[in-house]
């Protein structure tokens, strides 16, 4: 029994006037509509492509692709956060374990003004390894306030506000641990994570982990032209996180701009970095 041929040849499709998407646009400025079904398919040696009857198509219009739609969503989220007067938070810690604690905290508003910016004296000395990473020494922490002295200001600052951090889950966990070490109850936070937002914007998929690949803050900030000196100190990292939000909220069309070669004007509007050794600032 002869096999039934299911594909057309290019000549047969042309004779019927059925066209692929490329030719629909080039010849007639048409495109398949949402409910337009292929009129047939054409075999091209290694595979087939669909062809359509122009009479069933609609005028061509530009539509964003999945990547652009994804970036539009991220930009809208950043816009809503800044428009909602969010706070940006960063902490430096004695380590990353489940018995480590906060040794520096900064909270800034959407203008970049510090609401809380202080070192915190931990319950035990900071390790040499951690000190080499963030530049915070035990000598710097010796005269710093303890967490119970800072906790009330922290709670007042975050009350009723959305808090954004880079890797928010880590900061929230270390803040909770620090409260628990002193027998205190950590405030319940409304949060957003700039790291997850930028990972989705950046769009590099990690198939092994089945998620968008996370970037280090300094790498993301460099990509966006908002990197600052003093990385791994709370104030500089909080400012870079705010810089990322400002960068993302500008591109509501979802189109990725050229990578800047130097720091952009986004950071020039932020106030200068202050001395993190100072006492906690009152809430404004």
Short mmCIF file of C-alpha atoms in Angstrom, two decimals:
data_model
loop_
_atom_site.label_atom_id
_atom_site.label_comp_id
_atom_site.label_asym_id
_atom_site.label_seq_id
_atom_site.Cartn_x
_atom_site.Cartn_y
_atom_site.Cartn_z
CA UNK A 1 0.00 0.00 0.00
CA UNK A 2 1.35 3.40 -0.97
CA UNK A 3 2.11 5.79 1.88
CA UNK A 4 -0.03 8.90 2.13
CA UNK A 5 2.08 12.01 1.69
CA UNK A 6 1.31 14.55 4.44
CA UNK A 7 3.64 17.38 3.37
CA UNK A 8 3.54 19.63 0.34
CA UNK A 9 6.43 20.51 -1.88
CA UNK A 10 7.45 24.19 -2.04
CA UNK A 11 6.01 24.39 -5.57
CA UNK A 12 2.66 22.96 -4.44
CA UNK A 13 2.39 25.42 -1.56
CA UNK A 14 3.30 28.29 -3.87
CA UNK A 15 0.66 27.19 -6.37
CA UNK A 16 -1.99 27.32 -3.65
CA UNK A 17 -0.76 30.71 -2.47
CA UNK A 18 0.09 29.37 0.99
CA UNK A 19 3.05 31.06 2.61
CA UNK A 20 5.36 30.64 5.58
CA UNK A 21 5.46 33.35 8.27
CA UNK A 22 8.54 34.98 6.74
CA UNK A 23 6.94 35.30 3.31
CA UNK A 24 3.60 36.41 4.77
CA UNK A 25 5.36 39.36 6.35
CA UNK A 26 7.66 40.13 3.42
CA UNK A 27 5.01 39.98 0.70
CA UNK A 28 1.80 41.05 2.40
CA UNK A 29 2.70 42.40 5.87
CA UNK A 30 0.53 39.67 7.36
CA UNK A 31 0.96 37.21 10.21
CA UNK A 32 -1.05 34.25 11.56
CA UNK A 33 -3.66 35.31 14.09
CA UNK A 34 -4.14 33.65 17.46
CA UNK A 35 -6.73 31.29 15.96
CA UNK A 36 -5.17 30.87 12.52
CA UNK A 37 -4.36 27.24 11.85
CA UNK A 38 -1.74 26.17 9.31
CA UNK A 39 -3.17 25.41 5.88
CA UNK A 40 -0.48 22.78 5.41
CA UNK A 41 3.19 21.99 5.86
CA UNK A 42 6.13 21.93 3.48
CA UNK A 43 8.93 19.39 3.61
CA UNK A 44 12.38 20.92 3.25
CA UNK A 45 14.65 17.88 3.38
CA UNK A 46 15.38 17.69 7.11
CA UNK A 47 12.08 18.87 8.51
CA UNK A 48 8.84 20.65 7.76
CA UNK A 49 7.53 24.16 8.22
CA UNK A 50 3.96 25.41 8.37
CA UNK A 51 2.34 27.49 5.63
CA UNK A 52 -0.76 29.63 5.93
CA UNK A 53 -3.54 30.92 3.72
CA UNK A 54 -3.13 34.73 3.57
CA UNK A 55 -6.92 35.09 3.55
CA UNK A 56 -7.03 33.72 7.11
CA UNK A 57 -4.20 35.89 8.45
CA UNK A 58 -4.20 39.28 10.16
CA UNK A 59 -2.15 42.46 9.62
CA UNK A 60 1.39 42.05 10.89
CA UNK A 61 2.25 43.70 14.17
CA UNK A 62 5.28 43.53 16.38
CA UNK A 63 4.94 41.40 19.50
CA UNK A 64 7.54 41.00 22.23
CA UNK A 65 9.10 37.59 22.65
CA UNK A 66 9.21 35.58 25.90
CA UNK A 67 12.53 37.10 27.04
CA UNK A 68 11.29 40.63 26.51
CA UNK A 69 8.01 39.91 28.29
CA UNK A 70 10.00 38.48 31.20
CA UNK A 71 12.15 41.60 31.45
CA UNK A 72 9.06 43.80 31.24
CA UNK A 73 7.65 41.97 34.25
CA UNK A 74 10.87 42.46 36.23
CA UNK A 75 10.98 46.16 35.31
CA UNK A 76 7.38 46.59 36.47
CA UNK A 77 8.22 44.91 39.78
CA UNK A 78 11.20 47.24 40.30
CA UNK A 79 9.05 50.23 39.38
CA UNK A 80 6.39 49.20 41.90
CA UNK A 81 8.99 48.71 44.64
CA UNK A 82 10.55 52.13 44.14
CA UNK A 83 7.17 53.77 43.70
CA UNK A 84 6.05 52.09 46.91
CA UNK A 85 8.90 53.72 48.86
CA UNK A 86 10.72 50.47 49.58
CA UNK A 87 13.79 50.17 51.77
CA UNK A 88 17.05 48.56 50.70
CA UNK A 89 18.86 46.51 53.32
CA UNK A 90 22.22 44.81 53.53
CA UNK A 91 23.97 43.02 56.36
CA UNK A 92 27.49 41.81 56.95
CA UNK A 93 27.77 38.78 59.19
CA UNK A 94 30.24 36.73 61.20
CA UNK A 95 29.76 33.88 58.73
CA UNK A 96 27.07 31.97 56.87
CA UNK A 97 26.33 29.19 59.36
CA UNK A 98 23.29 28.64 61.53
CA UNK A 99 25.07 30.02 64.60
CA UNK A 100 26.42 33.18 62.93
CA UNK A 101 25.07 36.68 63.43
CA UNK A 102 24.93 40.20 62.03
CA UNK A 103 27.98 42.41 62.57
CA UNK A 104 26.92 45.32 60.33
CA UNK A 105 23.58 46.52 59.01
CA UNK A 106 22.53 49.28 56.63
CA UNK A 107 19.04 50.33 55.59
CA UNK A 108 18.58 53.10 53.02
CA UNK A 109 15.49 54.65 51.46
CA UNK A 110 14.79 55.06 47.74
CA UNK A 111 16.82 58.28 47.63
CA UNK A 112 19.85 56.46 49.03
CA UNK A 113 19.68 58.23 52.39
CA UNK A 114 20.68 55.98 55.32
CA UNK A 115 17.96 55.23 57.86
CA UNK A 116 20.14 52.82 59.83
CA UNK A 117 23.86 52.34 59.27
CA UNK A 118 25.98 50.81 62.00
CA UNK A 119 28.42 48.13 62.97
CA UNK A 120 27.08 45.62 65.50
CA UNK A 121 29.18 43.98 68.19
CA UNK A 122 28.63 40.21 67.93
CA UNK A 123 28.54 37.82 70.86
CA UNK A 124 31.81 36.22 69.78
CA UNK A 125 34.88 37.38 67.84
CA UNK A 126 34.72 37.53 64.07
CA UNK A 127 36.99 35.03 62.30
CA UNK A 128 40.09 36.04 60.34
CA UNK A 129 38.57 34.51 57.20
CA UNK A 130 35.40 36.59 57.48
CA UNK A 131 37.38 39.70 58.37
CA UNK A 132 39.50 39.25 55.24
CA UNK A 133 36.32 39.00 53.16
CA UNK A 134 34.42 42.05 54.41
CA UNK A 135 37.20 44.13 55.94
CA UNK A 136 35.51 44.30 59.35
CA UNK A 137 37.89 43.61 62.25
CA UNK A 138 37.33 42.81 65.89
CA UNK A 139 38.96 46.13 66.77
CA UNK A 140 36.30 47.94 64.72
CA UNK A 141 33.55 46.01 66.49
CA UNK A 142 34.87 46.49 70.02
CA UNK A 143 33.08 49.80 70.57
CA UNK A 144 30.05 49.07 68.37
CA UNK A 145 26.57 48.73 69.91
CA UNK A 146 25.25 45.24 70.57
CA UNK A 147 22.19 43.97 68.73
CA UNK A 148 19.76 44.69 71.60
CA UNK A 149 20.85 48.34 71.34
CA UNK A 150 20.12 48.35 67.59
CA UNK A 151 17.04 46.10 67.47
CA UNK A 152 14.50 48.79 68.37
CA UNK A 153 15.74 51.14 65.65
CA UNK A 154 15.75 48.27 63.17
CA UNK A 155 12.17 47.29 64.03
CA UNK A 156 10.99 50.90 63.75
CA UNK A 157 12.70 51.31 60.37
CA UNK A 158 11.17 48.23 58.71
CA UNK A 159 7.68 48.50 60.18
CA UNK A 160 5.10 48.68 57.40
CA UNK A 161 7.73 48.88 54.65
CA UNK A 162 8.80 46.51 51.90
CA UNK A 163 12.45 45.55 52.37
CA UNK A 164 14.62 44.71 49.36
CA UNK A 165 17.98 42.95 49.67
CA UNK A 166 20.33 41.05 47.41
CA UNK A 167 19.77 37.41 48.42
CA UNK A 168 17.01 38.38 50.81
CA UNK A 169 16.64 34.86 52.22
CA UNK A 170 20.17 35.01 53.62
CA UNK A 171 19.75 38.42 55.27
CA UNK A 172 16.38 37.46 56.76
CA UNK A 173 17.83 34.23 58.17
CA UNK A 174 20.83 35.96 59.76
CA UNK A 175 18.65 38.69 61.22
CA UNK A 176 16.37 36.04 62.71
CA UNK A 177 19.37 34.18 64.16
CA UNK A 178 20.74 37.40 65.64
CA UNK A 179 17.44 38.15 67.35
CA UNK A 180 17.26 34.61 68.72
CA UNK A 181 20.80 34.80 70.13
CA UNK A 182 19.61 37.69 72.30
CA UNK A 183 16.22 36.23 73.19
CA UNK A 184 14.40 38.70 70.93
CA UNK A 185 11.59 38.20 68.42
CA UNK A 186 12.43 39.28 64.88
CA UNK A 187 9.87 41.50 63.13
CA UNK A 188 7.92 39.87 60.31
CA UNK A 189 9.15 41.44 57.07
CA UNK A 190 7.54 42.11 53.71
CA UNK A 191 10.41 41.46 51.33
CA UNK A 192 11.54 41.33 47.72
CA UNK A 193 14.79 39.87 46.42
CA UNK A 194 16.87 41.91 43.97
CA UNK A 195 19.07 38.88 43.27
CA UNK A 196 16.15 36.81 41.99
CA UNK A 197 14.84 39.78 40.02
CA UNK A 198 18.15 40.38 38.31
CA UNK A 199 18.65 36.66 37.64
CA UNK A 200 15.34 36.63 35.77
CA UNK A 201 16.25 39.83 33.91
CA UNK A 202 19.71 38.49 33.01
CA UNK A 203 18.07 35.38 31.62
CA UNK A 204 20.80 32.75 31.89
CA UNK A 205 19.09 29.49 32.79
CA UNK A 206 20.81 26.99 35.08
CA UNK A 207 19.41 23.66 33.90
CA UNK A 208 21.20 21.72 36.63
CA UNK A 209 19.36 23.69 39.33
CA UNK A 210 16.26 24.34 37.21
CA UNK A 211 16.28 28.09 37.84
CA UNK A 212 17.71 31.33 36.54
CA UNK A 213 21.41 31.56 37.39
CA UNK A 214 22.18 33.79 40.34
CA UNK A 215 24.92 36.39 39.95
CA UNK A 216 27.11 37.89 42.64
CA UNK A 217 26.06 41.41 43.55
CA UNK A 218 29.30 42.96 42.30
CA UNK A 219 28.92 41.16 38.95
CA UNK A 220 25.31 42.27 38.52
CA UNK A 221 26.20 45.83 39.54
CA UNK A 222 29.09 45.88 37.09
CA UNK A 223 26.81 44.65 34.29
CA UNK A 224 24.44 47.53 35.02
CA UNK A 225 27.11 50.18 35.52
CA UNK A 226 26.26 50.74 39.20
CA UNK A 227 29.26 49.08 40.87
CA UNK A 228 30.91 50.92 43.74
CA UNK A 229 34.11 50.69 45.72
CA UNK A 230 33.79 49.08 49.12
CA UNK A 231 31.94 45.91 48.09
CA UNK A 232 31.15 43.56 51.00
CA UNK A 233 30.46 46.45 53.34
CA UNK A 234 26.80 46.95 54.13
CA UNK A 235 26.39 50.55 52.93
CA UNK A 236 28.14 50.04 49.59
CA UNK A 237 26.21 46.81 48.96
CA UNK A 238 22.89 48.44 49.87
CA UNK A 239 23.64 51.28 47.46
CA UNK A 240 24.49 48.85 44.67
CA UNK A 241 21.26 46.95 45.32
CA UNK A 242 19.30 50.20 45.05
CA UNK A 243 21.25 51.00 41.89
CA UNK A 244 20.11 47.69 40.40
CA UNK A 245 16.48 48.49 41.18
CA UNK A 246 16.83 51.90 39.56
CA UNK A 247 18.43 50.32 36.51
CA UNK A 248 15.71 47.69 36.13
CA UNK A 249 12.78 50.06 36.57
CA UNK A 250 13.94 52.21 33.66
CA UNK A 251 13.48 49.50 31.02
CA UNK A 252 9.74 48.93 31.04
CA UNK A 253 9.87 48.05 27.33
CA UNK A 254 11.85 44.94 28.31
CA UNK A 255 14.64 45.61 25.85
CA UNK A 256 18.12 44.94 27.15
CA UNK A 257 20.29 48.05 26.71
CA UNK A 258 23.97 47.91 25.73
CA UNK A 259 26.19 47.03 28.67
CA UNK A 260 27.66 50.25 30.10
CA UNK A 261 31.44 50.55 30.10
CA UNK A 262 31.59 52.74 33.21
CA UNK A 263 29.37 53.59 36.16
CA UNK A 264 26.26 55.41 34.98
CA UNK A 265 24.37 58.43 36.21
CA UNK A 266 22.13 56.13 38.23
CA UNK A 267 24.65 56.12 41.07
CA UNK A 268 25.70 59.74 40.74
CA UNK A 269 22.42 60.85 42.30
CA UNK A 270 23.02 58.83 45.46
CA UNK A 271 24.56 60.61 48.45
CA UNK A 272 28.23 59.87 49.19
CA UNK A 273 29.13 56.82 51.25
CA UNK A 274 29.23 57.68 54.94
CA UNK A 275 31.40 56.23 57.66
CA UNK A 276 29.89 52.91 58.72
CA UNK A 277 31.66 53.15 62.09
CA UNK A 278 29.27 55.86 63.20
CA UNK A 279 26.42 55.30 65.63
CA UNK A 280 23.02 54.23 64.27
CA UNK A 281 21.15 57.01 62.54
CA UNK A 282 17.64 57.92 63.70
CA UNK A 283 14.76 57.10 61.42
CA UNK A 284 13.76 59.95 59.13
#
